[in-house]
XYZ file of N, CA, C and O in Angstrom:
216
model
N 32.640 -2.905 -0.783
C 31.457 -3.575 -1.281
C 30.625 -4.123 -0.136
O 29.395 -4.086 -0.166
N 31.083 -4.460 0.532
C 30.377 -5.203 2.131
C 29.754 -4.151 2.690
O 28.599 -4.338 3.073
N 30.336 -2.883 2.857
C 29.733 -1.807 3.845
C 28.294 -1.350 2.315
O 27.626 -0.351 2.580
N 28.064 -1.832 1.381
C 26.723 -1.119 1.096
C 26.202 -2.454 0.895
O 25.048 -2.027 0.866
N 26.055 -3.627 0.740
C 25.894 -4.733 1.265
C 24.797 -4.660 2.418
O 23.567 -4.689 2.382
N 26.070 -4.511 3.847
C 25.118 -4.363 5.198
C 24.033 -3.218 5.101
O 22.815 -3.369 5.194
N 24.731 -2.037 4.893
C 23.457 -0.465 4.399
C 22.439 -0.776 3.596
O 21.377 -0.345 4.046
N 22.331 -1.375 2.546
C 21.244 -2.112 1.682
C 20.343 -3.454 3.109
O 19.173 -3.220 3.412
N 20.885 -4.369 3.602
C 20.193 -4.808 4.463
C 19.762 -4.264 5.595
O 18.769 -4.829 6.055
N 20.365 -2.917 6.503
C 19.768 -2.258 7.638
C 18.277 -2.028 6.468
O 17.167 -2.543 6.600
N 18.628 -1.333 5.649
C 17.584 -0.150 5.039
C 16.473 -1.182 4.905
O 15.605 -1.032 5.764
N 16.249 -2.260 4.003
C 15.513 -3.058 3.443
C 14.522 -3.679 5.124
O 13.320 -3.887 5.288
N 15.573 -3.787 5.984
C 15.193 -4.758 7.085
C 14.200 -3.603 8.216
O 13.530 -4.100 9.121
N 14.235 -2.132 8.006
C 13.747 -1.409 8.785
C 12.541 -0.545 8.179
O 11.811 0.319 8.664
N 12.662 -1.282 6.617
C 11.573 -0.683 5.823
C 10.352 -2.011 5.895
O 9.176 -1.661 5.797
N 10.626 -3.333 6.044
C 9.863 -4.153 6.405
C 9.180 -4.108 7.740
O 8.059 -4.531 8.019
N 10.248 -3.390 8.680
C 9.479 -3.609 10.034
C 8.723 -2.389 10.251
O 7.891 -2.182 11.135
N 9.118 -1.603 9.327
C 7.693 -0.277 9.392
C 6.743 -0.748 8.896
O 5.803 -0.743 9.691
N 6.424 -1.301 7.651
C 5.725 -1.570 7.834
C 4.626 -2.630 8.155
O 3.423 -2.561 7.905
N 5.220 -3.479 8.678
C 4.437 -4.792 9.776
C 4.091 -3.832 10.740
O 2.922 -3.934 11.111
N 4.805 -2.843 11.314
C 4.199 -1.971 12.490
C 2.722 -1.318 12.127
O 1.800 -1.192 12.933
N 2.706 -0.997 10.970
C 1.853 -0.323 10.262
C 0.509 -1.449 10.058
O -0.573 -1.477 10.644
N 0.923 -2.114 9.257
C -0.242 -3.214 9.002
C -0.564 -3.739 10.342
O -1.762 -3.902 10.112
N -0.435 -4.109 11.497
C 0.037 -4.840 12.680
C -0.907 -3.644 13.594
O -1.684 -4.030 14.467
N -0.753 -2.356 13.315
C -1.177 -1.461 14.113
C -3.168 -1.384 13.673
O -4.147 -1.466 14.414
N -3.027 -1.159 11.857
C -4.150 -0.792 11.513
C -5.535 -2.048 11.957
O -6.739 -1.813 11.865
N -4.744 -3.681 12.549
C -5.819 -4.179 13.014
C -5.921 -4.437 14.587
O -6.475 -5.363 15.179
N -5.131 -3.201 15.146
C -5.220 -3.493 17.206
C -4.419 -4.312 17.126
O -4.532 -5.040 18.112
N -3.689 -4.610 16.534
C -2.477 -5.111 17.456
C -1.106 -4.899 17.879
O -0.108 -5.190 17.219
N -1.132 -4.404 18.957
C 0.049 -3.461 19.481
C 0.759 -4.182 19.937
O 1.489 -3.432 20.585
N 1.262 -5.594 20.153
C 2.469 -5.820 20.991
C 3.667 -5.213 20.485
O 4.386 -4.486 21.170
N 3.910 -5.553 19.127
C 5.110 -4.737 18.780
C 5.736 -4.065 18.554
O 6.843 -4.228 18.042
N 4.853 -2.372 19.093
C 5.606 -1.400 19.868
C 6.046 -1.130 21.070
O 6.880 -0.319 21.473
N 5.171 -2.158 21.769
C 5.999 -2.359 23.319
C 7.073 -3.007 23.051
O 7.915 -2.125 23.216
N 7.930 -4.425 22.593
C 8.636 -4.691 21.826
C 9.905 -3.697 21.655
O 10.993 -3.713 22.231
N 9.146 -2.417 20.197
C 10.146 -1.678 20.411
C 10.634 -0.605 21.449
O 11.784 -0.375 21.824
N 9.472 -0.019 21.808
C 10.142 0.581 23.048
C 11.395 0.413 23.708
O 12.135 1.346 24.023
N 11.618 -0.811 23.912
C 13.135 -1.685 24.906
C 14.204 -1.370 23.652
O 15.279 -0.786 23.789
N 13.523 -2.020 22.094
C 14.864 -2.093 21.145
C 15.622 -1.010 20.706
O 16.852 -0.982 20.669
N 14.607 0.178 20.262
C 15.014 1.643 19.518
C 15.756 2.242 20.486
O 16.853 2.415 19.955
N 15.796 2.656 21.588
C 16.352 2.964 22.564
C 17.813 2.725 22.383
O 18.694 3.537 22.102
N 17.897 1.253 22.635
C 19.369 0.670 22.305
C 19.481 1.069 21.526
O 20.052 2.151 21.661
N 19.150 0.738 20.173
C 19.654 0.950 19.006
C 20.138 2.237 18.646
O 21.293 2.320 18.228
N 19.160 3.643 18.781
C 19.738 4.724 18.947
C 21.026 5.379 19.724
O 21.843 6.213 19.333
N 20.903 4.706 20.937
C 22.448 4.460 21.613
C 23.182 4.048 21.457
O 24.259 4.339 21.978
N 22.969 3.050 20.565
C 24.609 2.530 20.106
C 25.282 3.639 19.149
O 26.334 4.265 19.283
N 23.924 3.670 17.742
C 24.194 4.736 16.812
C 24.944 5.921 16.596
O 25.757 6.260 15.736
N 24.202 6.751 18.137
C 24.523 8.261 17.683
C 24.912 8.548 19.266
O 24.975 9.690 19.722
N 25.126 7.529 19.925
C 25.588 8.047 21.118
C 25.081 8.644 22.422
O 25.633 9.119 23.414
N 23.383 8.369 21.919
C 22.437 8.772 23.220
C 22.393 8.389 24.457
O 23.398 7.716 24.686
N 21.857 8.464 25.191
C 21.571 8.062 26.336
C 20.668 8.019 26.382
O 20.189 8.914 27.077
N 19.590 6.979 25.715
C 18.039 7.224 26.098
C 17.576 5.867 26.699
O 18.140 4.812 26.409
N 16.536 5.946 27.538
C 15.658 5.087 28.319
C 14.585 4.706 28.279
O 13.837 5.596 28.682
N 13.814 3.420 27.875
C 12.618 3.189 28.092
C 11.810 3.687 29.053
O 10.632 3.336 29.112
């Protein structure tokens, strides 16, 4: 029950930050894809085992 718990909060929590990116983008304001740049990176590396770099 916990593991769809956390899966219900990744999902919910990455569907909000799309779209603040989105709304956030449509009036010039970009800081918070520089932001992610540094985070997705990690995050994908932890995930699936990449090696990727800002």
């Amino acid at each position: 029950m916990n593991k769809e718990v956390y899966l219900k909060n990744v999902a919910e929590s990455l569907a909000l930050l799309s779209r603040e990116v989105s709304i956030l983008n449509a009036v010039n304001l970009y800081d918070i894809n520089i932001v992610a740049e540094d985070f997705f990176p990690g995050l994908l590396n932890l995930i699936y085992g990449y090696e990727l770099k800002n």
